[in-house]
Structure formats: C-alpha cells, structure tokens
Coordinates of C-alpha atoms and ligand atoms in Angstrom, one line a residue:
M1 CA -41.5 21.4 -1.8
E2 CA -38.8 19.0 -2.8
P3 CA -35.7 19.1 -0.5
A4 CA -32.5 20.5 -2.0
R5 CA -30.2 17.9 -3.5
P6 CA -27.3 17.1 -1.1
R7 CA -23.9 18.3 -2.2
V8 CA -21.0 15.9 -1.9
L9 CA -17.2 16.6 -2.1
I10 CA -14.6 14.0 -2.3
V11 CA -11.0 14.8 -1.3
G12 CA -8.4 12.8 -3.1
A13 CA -8.5 11.2 -6.5
G14 CA -6.8 7.9 -5.7
L15 CA -8.8 4.6 -6.2
A16 CA -10.9 5.2 -3.1
G17 CA -12.0 8.7 -4.2
L18 CA -12.7 7.8 -7.7
A19 CA -14.7 4.6 -6.7
A20 CA -16.8 6.8 -4.3
A21 CA -17.4 9.3 -7.0
Q22 CA -18.4 6.7 -9.6
R23 CA -20.7 4.9 -7.2
L24 CA -22.5 8.1 -6.3
L25 CA -22.9 9.1 -9.9
L26 CA -24.3 5.6 -10.8
S27 CA -26.8 5.7 -7.9
G28 CA -28.6 8.5 -9.6
G29 CA -25.9 11.0 -10.6
S30 CA -26.6 14.7 -10.7
R31 CA -30.3 14.1 -10.3
R32 CA -29.6 12.9 -6.9
F33 CA -26.5 14.6 -5.6
S34 CA -25.6 18.0 -6.7
G35 CA -22.2 19.5 -7.6
L36 CA -20.2 16.3 -7.0
R37 CA -16.5 17.3 -7.2
V38 CA -13.3 15.5 -6.4
L39 CA -10.5 17.7 -5.1
E40 CA -7.1 16.4 -5.9
A41 CA -3.9 18.0 -4.6
S42 CA -1.6 16.7 -7.4
G43 CA -1.9 17.1 -11.2
R44 CA -3.0 13.5 -11.8
A45 CA -5.5 10.9 -10.8
G46 CA -4.6 7.4 -9.4
G47 CA -2.6 8.4 -6.2
R48 CA -0.6 5.4 -5.2
I49 CA -1.6 3.6 -8.4
R50 CA 1.1 5.1 -10.6
S51 CA 2.3 3.7 -13.7
G52 CA 5.4 5.5 -15.4
M53 CA 7.5 5.4 -18.4
F54 CA 11.0 3.8 -18.0
G55 CA 12.5 4.4 -21.4
N56 CA 9.7 3.1 -23.6
K57 CA 8.4 0.6 -21.0
V58 CA 5.4 1.0 -18.6
V59 CA 6.4 0.3 -15.0
E60 CA 4.6 0.5 -11.7
L61 CA 6.0 3.1 -9.2
G62 CA 3.1 2.3 -6.8
A63 CA 0.7 -0.7 -6.7
H64 CA 2.2 -3.6 -8.5
W65 CA 0.1 -6.7 -8.3
I66 CA -3.6 -7.5 -7.9
H67 CA -3.3 -9.4 -4.6
G68 CA -5.6 -12.5 -4.7
P69 CA -7.0 -12.1 -8.3
S70 CA -10.2 -14.1 -7.9
K71 CA -14.1 -13.7 -7.7
E72 CA -14.2 -11.8 -4.4
N73 CA -11.5 -9.2 -5.4
P74 CA -13.4 -6.2 -7.0
V75 CA -10.2 -4.9 -8.5
F76 CA -9.7 -8.0 -10.4
Q77 CA -13.4 -8.0 -11.4
L78 CA -13.2 -4.4 -12.7
A79 CA -9.9 -5.0 -14.5
M80 CA -11.5 -8.1 -16.2
E81 CA -14.6 -6.1 -17.3
H82 CA -12.4 -3.5 -18.8
G83 CA -10.1 -6.0 -20.6
L84 CA -7.0 -4.8 -18.7
L85 CA -5.6 -8.3 -18.0
D86 CA -4.0 -11.0 -20.1
E87 CA -5.6 -14.5 -20.6
E88 CA -3.4 -16.2 -18.2
A89 CA -4.2 -13.9 -15.3
M90 CA -7.9 -14.5 -15.9
S91 CA -7.8 -18.1 -16.2
E92 CA -9.8 -20.2 -13.7
E93 CA -6.7 -22.2 -12.9
N94 CA -4.9 -19.0 -11.8
Q95 CA -7.9 -17.9 -9.7
Q96 CA -7.7 -20.9 -7.7
V97 CA -4.1 -20.8 -6.6
E98 CA -3.7 -20.5 -2.8
A99 CA -0.3 -18.7 -2.8
G100 CA -0.9 -17.2 0.7
G101 CA 0.4 -13.8 -0.7
H102 CA 3.8 -15.1 -1.4
P103 CA 4.2 -16.7 -4.8
V104 CA 7.7 -17.7 -5.6
G105 CA 9.1 -18.4 -9.1
P106 CA 12.7 -19.6 -10.1
T107 CA 15.1 -17.6 -7.8
V108 CA 18.8 -17.1 -7.9
C109 CA 20.3 -16.3 -4.5
Y110 CA 23.8 -14.8 -4.2
S111 CA 25.8 -14.4 -1.0
S112 CA 27.5 -11.0 -0.2
Q113 CA 30.8 -12.9 -0.7
G114 CA 30.1 -13.7 -4.3
Q115 CA 28.8 -17.2 -4.1
L116 CA 25.6 -18.8 -5.3
I117 CA 23.6 -20.3 -2.4
S118 CA 22.3 -23.7 -2.8
S119 CA 18.5 -23.9 -3.4
D120 CA 18.1 -26.6 -0.8
I121 CA 19.2 -24.4 2.2
I122 CA 17.2 -21.4 0.7
D123 CA 14.1 -23.5 0.3
S124 CA 14.3 -25.0 3.9
M125 CA 14.7 -21.5 5.4
R126 CA 11.9 -20.2 3.2
I127 CA 9.6 -23.0 4.5
L128 CA 10.6 -22.3 8.1
F129 CA 10.0 -18.5 7.7
F130 CA 6.6 -18.8 6.1
T131 CA 5.4 -21.5 8.4
L132 CA 6.3 -19.2 11.4
L133 CA 4.7 -16.3 9.6
E134 CA 1.5 -18.3 9.2
E135 CA 1.6 -19.2 12.8
S136 CA 1.7 -15.5 13.7
R137 CA -1.7 -15.2 12.2
E138 CA -3.3 -17.5 14.6
F139 CA -3.5 -15.1 17.6
L140 CA -6.5 -13.2 16.3
H141 CA -9.0 -14.6 18.7
A142 CA -6.5 -15.5 21.4
D143 CA -7.1 -14.1 24.9
K144 CA -3.6 -13.3 25.3
V145 CA -0.6 -12.8 23.1
P146 CA 2.8 -14.2 24.2
V147 CA 4.7 -11.1 22.8
H148 CA 3.5 -7.8 21.1
S149 CA 5.0 -8.1 17.7
V150 CA 5.2 -10.5 14.8
G151 CA 9.0 -10.0 14.8
E152 CA 9.4 -10.9 18.4
Y153 CA 7.3 -14.0 18.1
M154 CA 9.2 -15.2 15.1
K155 CA 12.6 -14.5 16.6
K156 CA 11.6 -16.5 19.7
A157 CA 10.4 -19.4 17.6
I158 CA 13.6 -19.3 15.6
V159 CA 15.8 -19.5 18.8
Q160 CA 13.7 -22.7 19.7
Q161 CA 14.2 -24.1 16.3
M162 CA 18.0 -23.5 16.4
K163 CA 18.3 -25.9 19.4
E164 CA 17.5 -28.7 16.8
W165 CA 20.0 -27.5 14.3
T166 CA 22.9 -29.9 14.1
D167 CA 24.9 -28.0 11.4
D168 CA 28.3 -26.5 11.8
E169 CA 28.7 -22.9 12.9
K170 CA 29.2 -21.6 9.5
T171 CA 26.0 -23.3 8.2
K172 CA 24.0 -22.1 11.2
S173 CA 25.2 -18.6 10.5
L174 CA 24.2 -18.8 6.9
K175 CA 20.8 -20.0 7.8
L176 CA 20.3 -17.0 10.1
S177 CA 21.4 -14.7 7.3
I178 CA 18.9 -16.3 4.9
L179 CA 16.2 -15.9 7.5
N180 CA 17.1 -12.3 7.8
L181 CA 16.5 -11.9 4.1
Y182 CA 13.0 -13.0 4.6
F183 CA 12.4 -10.6 7.4
K184 CA 13.5 -7.8 5.1
L185 CA 11.1 -9.1 2.5
E186 CA 8.3 -9.1 4.9
C187 CA 9.1 -5.5 5.9
C188 CA 8.4 -4.7 2.2
V189 CA 5.1 -6.6 2.2
S190 CA 3.8 -5.1 5.4
G191 CA 5.3 -1.7 4.6
T192 CA 7.2 -1.3 7.8
H193 CA 10.7 -0.6 9.0
S194 CA 10.8 -3.7 11.2
M195 CA 8.5 -6.7 11.9
D196 CA 9.1 -5.8 15.6
L197 CA 6.6 -2.8 14.8
V198 CA 3.9 -5.0 13.5
A199 CA 1.3 -6.2 16.1
L200 CA 0.9 -9.9 16.6
G201 CA -2.6 -10.1 17.8
P202 CA -4.4 -8.5 14.8
F203 CA -2.0 -9.9 12.2
G204 CA -4.3 -12.7 11.1
E205 CA -7.1 -10.2 10.5
Y206 CA -5.6 -9.2 7.1
R207 CA -7.4 -11.4 4.7
M208 CA -5.7 -13.2 1.8
L209 CA -7.8 -14.0 -1.2
P210 CA -7.1 -16.9 -3.6
G211 CA -5.5 -16.4 -6.9
L212 CA -2.0 -16.1 -8.3
D213 CA -1.0 -12.4 -8.0
C214 CA -1.0 -10.7 -11.4
T215 CA -0.1 -7.5 -13.0
F216 CA -1.5 -5.1 -15.6
P217 CA 0.3 -5.6 -18.9
N218 CA -0.3 -1.9 -19.8
G219 CA -0.1 -0.5 -16.4
Y220 CA -2.2 -0.5 -13.2
E221 CA -3.3 3.1 -14.1
G222 CA -5.4 1.7 -16.8
L223 CA -7.8 0.9 -14.0
T224 CA -8.1 4.5 -12.6
N225 CA -8.1 5.8 -16.2
C226 CA -11.3 3.8 -16.9
I227 CA -13.0 5.1 -13.8
M228 CA -11.9 8.6 -14.7
A229 CA -13.3 8.2 -18.2
S230 CA -16.7 7.3 -16.7
L231 CA -17.0 10.5 -14.7
P232 CA -18.5 13.7 -16.3
K233 CA -15.7 16.0 -17.4
G234 CA -14.6 18.5 -14.8
T235 CA -15.7 16.2 -11.9
V236 CA -12.0 16.1 -10.7
L237 CA -10.3 19.3 -10.0
F238 CA -6.5 18.9 -10.1
D239 CA -3.9 20.9 -8.3
K240 CA -6.4 21.7 -5.6
P241 CA -4.7 20.8 -2.3
V242 CA -7.1 20.9 0.6
K243 CA -5.6 22.9 3.5
T244 CA -8.4 22.8 6.2
I245 CA -11.7 21.0 6.6
H246 CA -14.2 23.0 8.7
W247 CA -16.8 20.4 9.9
G248 CA -19.6 20.3 12.3
G249 CA -20.6 23.9 11.7
S250 CA -23.0 25.8 9.6
Y251 CA -22.0 27.7 6.6
L252 CA -24.2 30.0 4.5
E253 CA -23.9 30.1 0.7
E254 CA -25.0 33.5 -0.2
S255 CA -25.9 32.7 -3.8
T256 CA -28.5 30.1 -2.8
G257 CA -29.3 31.0 0.7
R258 CA -28.5 27.4 1.7
L259 CA -26.7 26.3 4.8
F260 CA -24.0 23.6 4.7
G261 CA -22.4 21.5 7.3
V262 CA -18.9 21.5 5.9
Q263 CA -16.6 24.0 4.4
V264 CA -13.4 22.9 2.6
E265 CA -10.7 25.4 2.3
C266 CA -7.9 24.8 -0.4
E267 CA -4.4 26.0 -0.3
D268 CA -5.1 28.5 -3.0
G269 CA -7.8 30.1 -0.9
E270 CA -10.8 28.8 -2.7
K271 CA -13.6 27.5 -0.5
F272 CA -16.2 24.8 -1.2
L273 CA -19.3 24.1 0.8
A274 CA -20.8 20.6 1.0
D275 CA -23.3 18.6 3.0
H276 CA -20.9 15.7 3.0
V277 CA -17.2 15.3 2.4
I278 CA -15.6 12.0 1.8
L279 CA -12.0 12.3 2.8
T280 CA -9.6 9.7 1.2
V281 CA -6.2 11.3 1.9
P282 CA -3.4 8.7 2.9
L283 CA -2.8 7.9 6.6
G284 CA 0.7 9.3 6.1
F285 CA -0.7 12.7 5.2
L286 CA -3.1 12.6 8.2
K287 CA -0.3 11.7 10.6
E288 CA 1.5 14.9 9.6
H289 CA -1.3 17.3 9.2
Y290 CA -4.2 16.1 11.6
K291 CA -3.6 19.0 14.0
T292 CA -4.2 21.7 11.5
F293 CA -6.2 20.0 8.8
F294 CA -9.5 19.9 10.8
Y295 CA -11.5 22.4 12.5
P296 CA -12.8 21.7 15.1
P297 CA -10.0 19.2 16.0
L298 CA -10.8 15.6 15.6
P299 CA -12.1 13.7 18.7
S300 CA -9.4 12.1 20.7
Q301 CA -10.1 8.6 19.7
K302 CA -9.7 9.5 16.1
V303 CA -6.5 11.3 16.7
A304 CA -5.2 8.2 18.7
A305 CA -6.0 6.0 15.7
I306 CA -4.1 8.3 13.4
K307 CA -1.1 8.4 15.6
N308 CA -1.0 4.8 16.5
L309 CA -1.7 2.8 13.3
G310 CA 1.4 2.1 11.3
F311 CA 2.3 3.8 7.9
G312 CA 5.6 2.9 6.5
T313 CA 7.7 3.3 3.4
N314 CA 8.3 0.7 0.7
N315 CA 10.0 1.9 -2.5
K316 CA 11.0 0.4 -5.8
I317 CA 14.2 0.8 -7.7
F318 CA 14.1 -0.1 -11.4
L319 CA 17.4 -0.8 -13.1
E320 CA 17.8 -1.5 -16.8
F321 CA 20.7 -3.7 -18.0
E322 CA 22.1 -4.0 -21.5
Q323 CA 22.5 -7.7 -20.9
P324 CA 21.0 -9.9 -18.1
F325 CA 23.5 -11.5 -15.7
W326 CA 20.6 -13.9 -14.7
K327 CA 19.2 -16.8 -16.6
P328 CA 16.2 -16.4 -18.8
D329 CA 13.7 -18.2 -16.6
C330 CA 14.9 -16.4 -13.5
E331 CA 12.2 -14.5 -11.8
V332 CA 13.8 -13.3 -8.6
V333 CA 17.4 -12.2 -7.8
E334 CA 18.1 -12.3 -4.0
V335 CA 21.1 -11.2 -2.0
V336 CA 22.0 -12.7 1.3
W337 CA 24.3 -10.6 3.5
L338 CA 26.5 -12.9 5.5
D339 CA 26.9 -12.4 9.1
E340 CA 23.5 -10.7 9.4
S341 CA 20.9 -12.2 11.6
P342 CA 17.4 -11.5 12.8
L343 CA 18.7 -12.1 16.3
A344 CA 21.2 -9.4 16.1
E345 CA 20.9 -5.6 15.8
P346 CA 20.7 -4.5 12.2
P347 CA 23.6 -2.4 10.9
G348 CA 23.2 1.1 12.2
D349 CA 24.9 3.4 9.7
L350 CA 22.3 4.1 6.9
K351 CA 24.8 5.9 4.8
T352 CA 27.1 2.9 4.3
T353 CA 24.6 0.0 4.6
W354 CA 21.1 1.3 3.3
F355 CA 21.4 -1.1 0.3
Q356 CA 21.7 -4.2 2.5
K357 CA 18.0 -3.8 3.5
I358 CA 17.0 -4.6 -0.2
P359 CA 15.9 -8.4 0.1
G360 CA 16.0 -8.8 -3.7
F361 CA 15.0 -7.8 -7.2
I362 CA 12.2 -9.1 -9.3
V363 CA 12.9 -9.6 -12.9
L364 CA 10.3 -8.0 -15.1
H365 CA 8.8 -10.5 -17.6
P366 CA 8.5 -11.0 -20.5
P367 CA 11.9 -9.6 -21.8
E368 CA 10.3 -8.9 -25.2
R369 CA 8.2 -6.2 -23.4
Y370 CA 10.7 -5.0 -20.8
G371 CA 14.1 -5.7 -22.0
H372 CA 16.4 -6.5 -19.0
V373 CA 14.8 -4.7 -16.1
L374 CA 15.2 -5.6 -12.4
C375 CA 12.9 -4.1 -9.8
G376 CA 14.4 -3.9 -6.3
F377 CA 12.2 -3.5 -3.2
L378 CA 13.3 -1.5 -0.2
A379 CA 11.3 -0.8 3.0
G380 CA 11.7 1.3 6.2
K381 CA 14.3 3.9 7.2
E382 CA 16.9 2.7 4.7
S383 CA 14.2 3.4 2.0
E384 CA 13.6 6.8 3.3
F385 CA 17.3 7.4 3.3
M386 CA 17.6 6.1 -0.2
E387 CA 15.2 8.8 -1.3
T388 CA 17.8 11.5 -0.3
L389 CA 20.4 10.2 -2.7
T390 CA 20.9 11.0 -6.4
D391 CA 20.2 8.6 -9.1
T392 CA 24.0 8.4 -9.8
E393 CA 24.6 7.5 -6.1
V394 CA 22.1 4.8 -6.2
L395 CA 23.2 3.4 -9.5
T396 CA 26.9 3.4 -8.5
T397 CA 26.2 1.7 -5.1
L398 CA 24.0 -0.9 -6.7
T399 CA 26.6 -1.6 -9.4
Q400 CA 29.1 -2.3 -6.7
V401 CA 26.6 -4.6 -5.0
F402 CA 26.1 -6.6 -8.2
R403 CA 29.8 -6.8 -8.9
R404 CA 30.4 -8.1 -5.4
V405 CA 27.6 -10.6 -5.2
T406 CA 28.1 -12.1 -8.8
G407 CA 32.0 -12.1 -8.3
N408 CA 32.3 -10.3 -11.6
P409 CA 34.1 -7.0 -11.2
Q410 CA 33.6 -6.2 -14.8
L411 CA 29.8 -6.3 -14.7
T412 CA 28.5 -3.6 -16.8
P413 CA 26.5 -1.0 -14.8
P414 CA 22.8 -0.7 -15.4
R415 CA 22.2 1.8 -18.2
S416 CA 19.4 3.7 -16.4
T417 CA 17.3 3.8 -13.2
L418 CA 14.0 5.0 -12.1
R419 CA 12.7 5.1 -8.4
S420 CA 9.8 5.9 -6.4
K421 CA 10.1 8.2 -3.4
W422 CA 6.9 7.7 -1.6
H423 CA 8.1 9.2 1.8
S424 CA 9.0 12.4 0.2
E425 CA 5.7 12.7 -1.6
P426 CA 4.0 15.6 0.3
Y427 CA 0.4 14.2 -0.1
T428 CA 1.3 10.6 0.7
K429 CA 4.2 10.6 3.1
G430 CA 4.9 6.8 2.8
S431 CA 3.5 3.7 1.2
Y432 CA 0.7 2.0 3.1
S433 CA -0.6 1.2 6.4
Y434 CA -0.2 -1.7 8.8
V435 CA -1.4 -2.5 12.3
S436 CA 1.4 -1.5 14.6
V437 CA 2.2 -2.7 18.1
D438 CA 0.6 0.4 19.5
S439 CA -2.8 -0.1 17.7
S440 CA -5.4 -2.8 16.8
G441 CA -7.9 -3.6 14.2
D442 CA -10.4 -1.4 16.2
D443 CA -8.4 1.7 15.4
I444 CA -9.0 1.0 11.7
D445 CA -12.7 1.1 12.4
V446 CA -12.3 4.2 14.5
L447 CA -10.5 5.8 11.6
A448 CA -13.3 4.7 9.3
Q449 CA -16.1 6.1 11.6
P450 CA -17.9 9.1 10.1
L451 CA -18.2 12.4 12.0
P452 CA -20.1 13.8 13.9
E453 CA -20.5 10.3 15.5
E454 CA -23.9 8.9 15.2
T455 CA -26.3 9.5 18.1
Y456 CA -30.0 8.8 18.2
N457 CA -30.8 12.4 17.1
S458 CA -27.7 13.4 15.1
K459 CA -27.7 14.9 11.7
T460 CA -26.4 13.0 8.8
P461 CA -22.6 12.6 8.9
G462 CA -20.7 15.6 7.4
L463 CA -17.3 14.0 7.3
L464 CA -16.7 10.5 6.0
F465 CA -13.5 8.6 5.9
A466 CA -12.2 6.2 3.1
G467 CA -8.9 5.1 1.8
E468 CA -6.9 1.9 2.2
A469 CA -6.1 2.6 5.9
T470 CA -9.9 2.4 6.7
H471 CA -10.4 -1.2 5.6
R472 CA -10.2 -3.5 8.5
T473 CA -9.2 -6.7 6.6
F474 CA -7.9 -5.4 3.2
Y475 CA -5.8 -2.4 4.5
S476 CA -2.7 -1.7 2.4
T477 CA -4.3 -2.9 -0.9
T478 CA -6.0 -1.5 -3.9
H479 CA -9.0 -3.6 -3.3
G480 CA -9.1 -2.3 0.2
A481 CA -9.1 1.2 -1.1
L482 CA -11.8 0.5 -3.7
L483 CA -14.1 -1.2 -1.2
S484 CA -13.6 1.6 1.3
G485 CA -14.7 4.2 -1.4
W486 CA -17.8 2.2 -2.2
R487 CA -18.6 1.7 1.5
E488 CA -18.7 5.5 2.1
A489 CA -20.6 6.2 -1.1
N490 CA -23.1 3.5 -0.1
R491 CA -23.4 5.0 3.4
L492 CA -24.7 8.2 1.8
I493 CA -26.9 6.5 -0.8
H494 CA -28.5 4.5 2.0
I495 CA -29.2 7.6 4.1
Y496 CA -30.9 9.4 1.2
D497 CA -32.7 6.1 0.1
K498 CA -34.3 6.1 3.5
S499 CA -35.2 9.8 3.5
E500 CA -36.6 9.6 0.1
T501 CA -38.8 6.7 1.1
L502 CA -39.9 8.7 4.1
H503 CA -40.6 11.8 1.9
A504 CA -42.7 9.7 -0.5
M505 CA -44.8 8.3 2.3
L506 CA -45.6 11.8 3.7
Ligands
6YU1 C1 -2.0 -3.6 -4.0 C2 0.3 -4.0 -4.6 N1 2.0 -2.4 -3.8 C3 3.5 -0.7 -3.7 C4 3.9 0.6 -3.4 C5 2.9 1.5 -2.9 C6 1.5 1.0 -2.6 N2 0.0 -0.9 -2.8 P1 -4.1 7.1 -2.6 O1 -3.0 7.6 -1.9 O2 -4.1 6.4 -3.9 O3 -5.1 8.5 -3.0 C7 -5.2 9.5 -2.2 C8 -5.2 10.8 -3.0 O4 -5.4 11.9 -2.1 C9 -3.9 11.0 -3.7 O5 -4.1 11.2 -5.0 C10 -3.3 12.3 -3.1 O6 -2.6 13.1 -3.9 C11 -4.6 13.0 -2.6 N3 -4.4 13.9 -1.5 C12 -3.6 13.8 -0.4 N4 -3.7 14.9 0.4 C13 -4.5 15.8 -0.2 C14 -5.1 17.1 0.0 N5 -4.6 17.8 1.1 N6 -5.9 17.6 -0.8 C15 -6.4 16.9 -1.9 N7 -5.9 15.7 -2.2 C16 -5.1 15.2 -1.4 N8 -1.6 -2.5 -3.3 O7 -3.1 -4.0 -4.0 N9 -1.0 -4.4 -4.7 O8 1.1 -4.7 -5.3 C17 0.7 -2.8 -4.0 C18 2.3 -1.2 -3.5 C19 5.3 1.1 -3.6 C20 3.1 3.0 -2.6 C21 1.3 -0.3 -3.0 C22 -0.3 -2.1 -3.3 C23 -0.9 0.0 -2.0 C24 -2.0 0.7 -2.9 O9 -1.4 1.4 -3.9 C25 -2.8 1.5 -2.1 O10 -3.4 0.8 -1.0 C26 -4.0 2.2 -2.8 O11 -3.6 2.6 -4.1 C27 -4.5 3.4 -2.0 O12 -5.5 4.1 -2.6 P2 -6.2 5.3 -1.8 O13 -7.3 5.8 -2.6 O14 -6.6 4.8 -0.5 O15 -5.1 6.3 -1.6 C28 -0.6 -10.1 6.9 C29 -0.5 -8.8 6.4 C30 0.1 -7.9 5.7 C31 -0.6 -6.7 5.2 N10 0.0 -6.3 4.0 C32 -0.1 -7.2 2.8 C33 -0.5 -6.6 1.5 C34 0.7 -6.0 0.9 C35 0.4 -4.7 0.1 N11 1.1 -4.8 -1.1 C36 2.0 -3.9 -1.4 C37 2.8 -4.2 -2.4 C38 3.0 -3.5 -3.5 C39 4.2 -3.8 -4.2

C-alpha cells in the first residue's frame, strides 16, 4: 500500500514562509504533500516586507533595499524574473559595484548649531569609521578577540587615532561628533541599540554580496505578492495566530485514523495536525513567547540561542514637505549633534533627546514619483520610545530639529508623516537579528536545527525552523529569509526523495 502523503504546515507568511510553501508545491505539490497550509497571524502576507501608501506614493515600512543585488542574491534574481526592478538596477555595471553595504550619494550635513559641515571633514571621518568597521570583520578566525564588541573595538581604535590628531580642541570635538553619527548609522544597519552589544568575533561572518543596493519602484511587496499569486487559493489562512505548538507527541486524527507528530493550536482554539511544521516567526516573537509557545518546552540549547542572539529595533519616519530645503541632487540629509562623542555616555533622557539618535534622512528619489519626502532611520531604545509618541509629537519635534539645524526658524513643517512601529507589532517585536556579545554564529545554527534532533534512529523532524534569524551569513536580510525557507523545504523534499527511492526499490 502507498504510504499516506505527509502533511506540512507553515507558520508565518513572511518571505521565509512563502518561499518554503512555494518550493514544496513546486517539488510535486499536492501529489506529494497533503494539505499544505500557511498559518499567518496578521491579515496580510509579507511580514517585514511591507509597502504602504503615503498619500499617493508607495513607501517601504519594512525592508527597503535589495542588499547586494547580483547573481548570487536570490531576491534579486526573483525580482528580475518578475520584472519588478528598473533597468538601472538590473544593469551589469550596478551588479559589479562593491559598495560594502554602505553606498553613499551626495550628502548635506548640518550641525546641531545650524551650520553646514564641510564635506572634507565629513569624508575623512567617514573613511576612518568604515576602515575601522571593516577591520572589525577580521576577527572571524582569530583565536582570541581583544574585546567583546564591535563598539569597544572601534572606540579603542579611535582613542589611538586621536593621538595623531593635531587639530584644535574644537575640531577634535567636531570629529568625535561626526564619528558618533556613524555609530548611530551603524546601529540602524545592525538593528541594535548600541554597537557595544554586537559581538566582535562573528561580525565578519555576515556576507556582503556585490551590487549597488537597489529598491523596488512599485514596492518590495510586489515580490511577496508574486509568490502569493503562485500558491493555490486558500493556502494561506490569515488572522490565524498560533498559540502553542505541541511537538514530539502523537496525535490521532479521528476522521482519517492517522497519527501525526505535531499539533498546532491557534489563539481561536482551532487545532491543526501535521507531520511537519516549518516555523518562521521572528526571533523577537520567540524571545517573548518561547516559554508558552512550545510543548514540550524547547531543549535548553535552543532556549539559550533564542535568549542570547540579538534582535533590535530599527524604524523609519517618513516626512513629506511642500518644498525641499535640500538641493535637487542631494540623497542624504545628515545631522551632527555637537558635543556628542562615541567615547562619552549617550544622552540619558529619552523624552528630551530621542531624536538625536536619528543619524540622518534619505531623500526619496525621483521627486517626480515621491514629491519631497525624507525617510529618517532610528534604532534602539530611542526608536522604541518614539513608537509611544503621537504623530503630532513626532512631527512637532522634527520640525524643531529641522529649523534648528538649517538655521531657518520659518521652515515650513512637513505636511504629513508616516512611521513604522516594529517593536510594538505583537507578531514581530522588533526589526531584525544580530549576533550579540552573548552569542555566536553557532547560536544561529542551533536556532535553525530541526526538532527532535537527529539521532541515528530518530523519526523525521517534526518541527523545522526558518526565518532571517536562522541564516548564519545572511541574517537580517530578505535574501537570508528566502534562503532559509528554501533550506527547510529542501530538507523535507530530500527526506521524502530518499524514502520514495527506498519504497520503489522494495
Ligand atoms: C533587506 C533591507 N531593511 C528595515 C526594517 C525592517 C526590516 N530588513 P517575517 O517577519 O517577514 O515573517 C514572519 C511572519 O510570521 C509574519 O508575517 C508574522 O505576522 C508571522 N507570525 C508571527 N507570529 C506568529 C504566530 N504566532 N502565528 C502565526 N504567524 C505568526 N532586509 O534585505 N533589506 O533594506 C532591510 C529593513 C525597518 C523591519 C528590514 C531588510 C529585514 C527583512 O525585512 C527581514 O529580514 C525579512 O523580511 C524577514 O522575513 P521572515 O520571513 O524571516 O520574517 C556586518 C553586519 C551587519 C548585519 N546587518 C546588515 C544588513 C542590514 C539589514 N538591513 C536592514 C535595513 C533595512 C532598512
């Protein structure tokens, strides 16, 4: 008799979950796997890929760029196949650019005292910062690290560098303030409150692909929409938050008489049985719920990985102006807060200083598409605090900032604003993962390890883990999420390929 087709459930309809579903279906679809369903807590697909309307413009509240859009990047490949990118982004020339994850266009840099800062001093500090950051990636295979964190390493190196500075005190102080701006920027890139929390040893494990980071002219969500459209109708069940996953047991389905290894219980009480569950919920959600989300509880190593890996907040604030106060070719508006320094304690009172953590605002181009829109980035505790404010409070505060830094007290306030609030999202609880000082790349592998753990006579894994935080070298990115979904789908396909071959031989 032919064995019953395995039943697979996926939890989460972000890129990892959708990619896993699509791959399983392409591998033989319903002929091979029965009852494939994706349970999604929210009312939409895409997860942290989230394009939204700002007036009549499409903007990204989540993922912004394809990082390293070139041959090896599967998000880039898919986006090209579906015709979602513009000509320039797809050009061979763009694919070969080695920007090291930090492309820079024409920038205007204001000081908090209302002066423009000269591009010479900005450039020299930018070069210093990114040289030191690159050096921080060189400890991957070192036997010992000099300090625990990227932040500590860079600050020590800056202290050394300062010994060679012959400038007057005012210039030295300005240089430190500029370096502090880049620390804040790097907090946004790494999704952390402070670079002192980012582990030095594994920092070089994150892989940067070549290519000039590009965006989706009609929204990143076009990508997840294409995958959604390829799935049979009804595959994704929306507004189905999962409450508990009972794994490692044996559950009888009365209607079929079949036994299943996993039972998934939703918040609304509905229960689903499956042979395999691919879990793609964000690490932020796991950190908050791991104690009650799994029965039996997870093995201690898995719990340690969940607790120790980093998951921070990075938010965006979009501001639309009637008229730009920046020049037409300007791509970034930066603000340097004088008297701040990476070597000093950051300002303590979130209420009165949260906005000083914003390193800058990118200008959305082209203006024919976006009008005059700035997008500010803000990471860490200040970002989480910002989520608690009203739109009016944010808009009023940022108007004061722009008036102060441009020295124009009449500057017209932005006419509207739109923000992300990723820390307050109950099914995300932050933005993306990083390898914290309490963890290492091995924790990412532990997080990705299916359960029950493989032993020579174990059953096939009931519970599989995907999502950006499970990809050892591309964590925190959309391509990491996509590859992790494919990885877990392939794991199941491979298991059944082997057992089908065995079956045919008998
Ligand atoms: C990228 C970029 N980018 C900015 C901002 C954010 C992110 N990323 P999902 O969360 O998508 O899906 C899980 C689903 O599960 C979700 O739908 C939930 O509702 C659901 N769920 C949860 N609980 C559930 C339950 N109980 N029951 C049922 N369902 C449940 N990535 O490539 N380029 O520009 C940015 C950026 C503000 C928030 C980003 C970017 C990250 C990606 O968005 C993210 O990795 C993937 O979308 C995650 O997909 P997923 O499927 O795993 O989860 C050296 C070194 C440094 C390392 N970092 C450098 C890289 C920097 C990263 N770049 C970030 C920058 C920006 C601006």
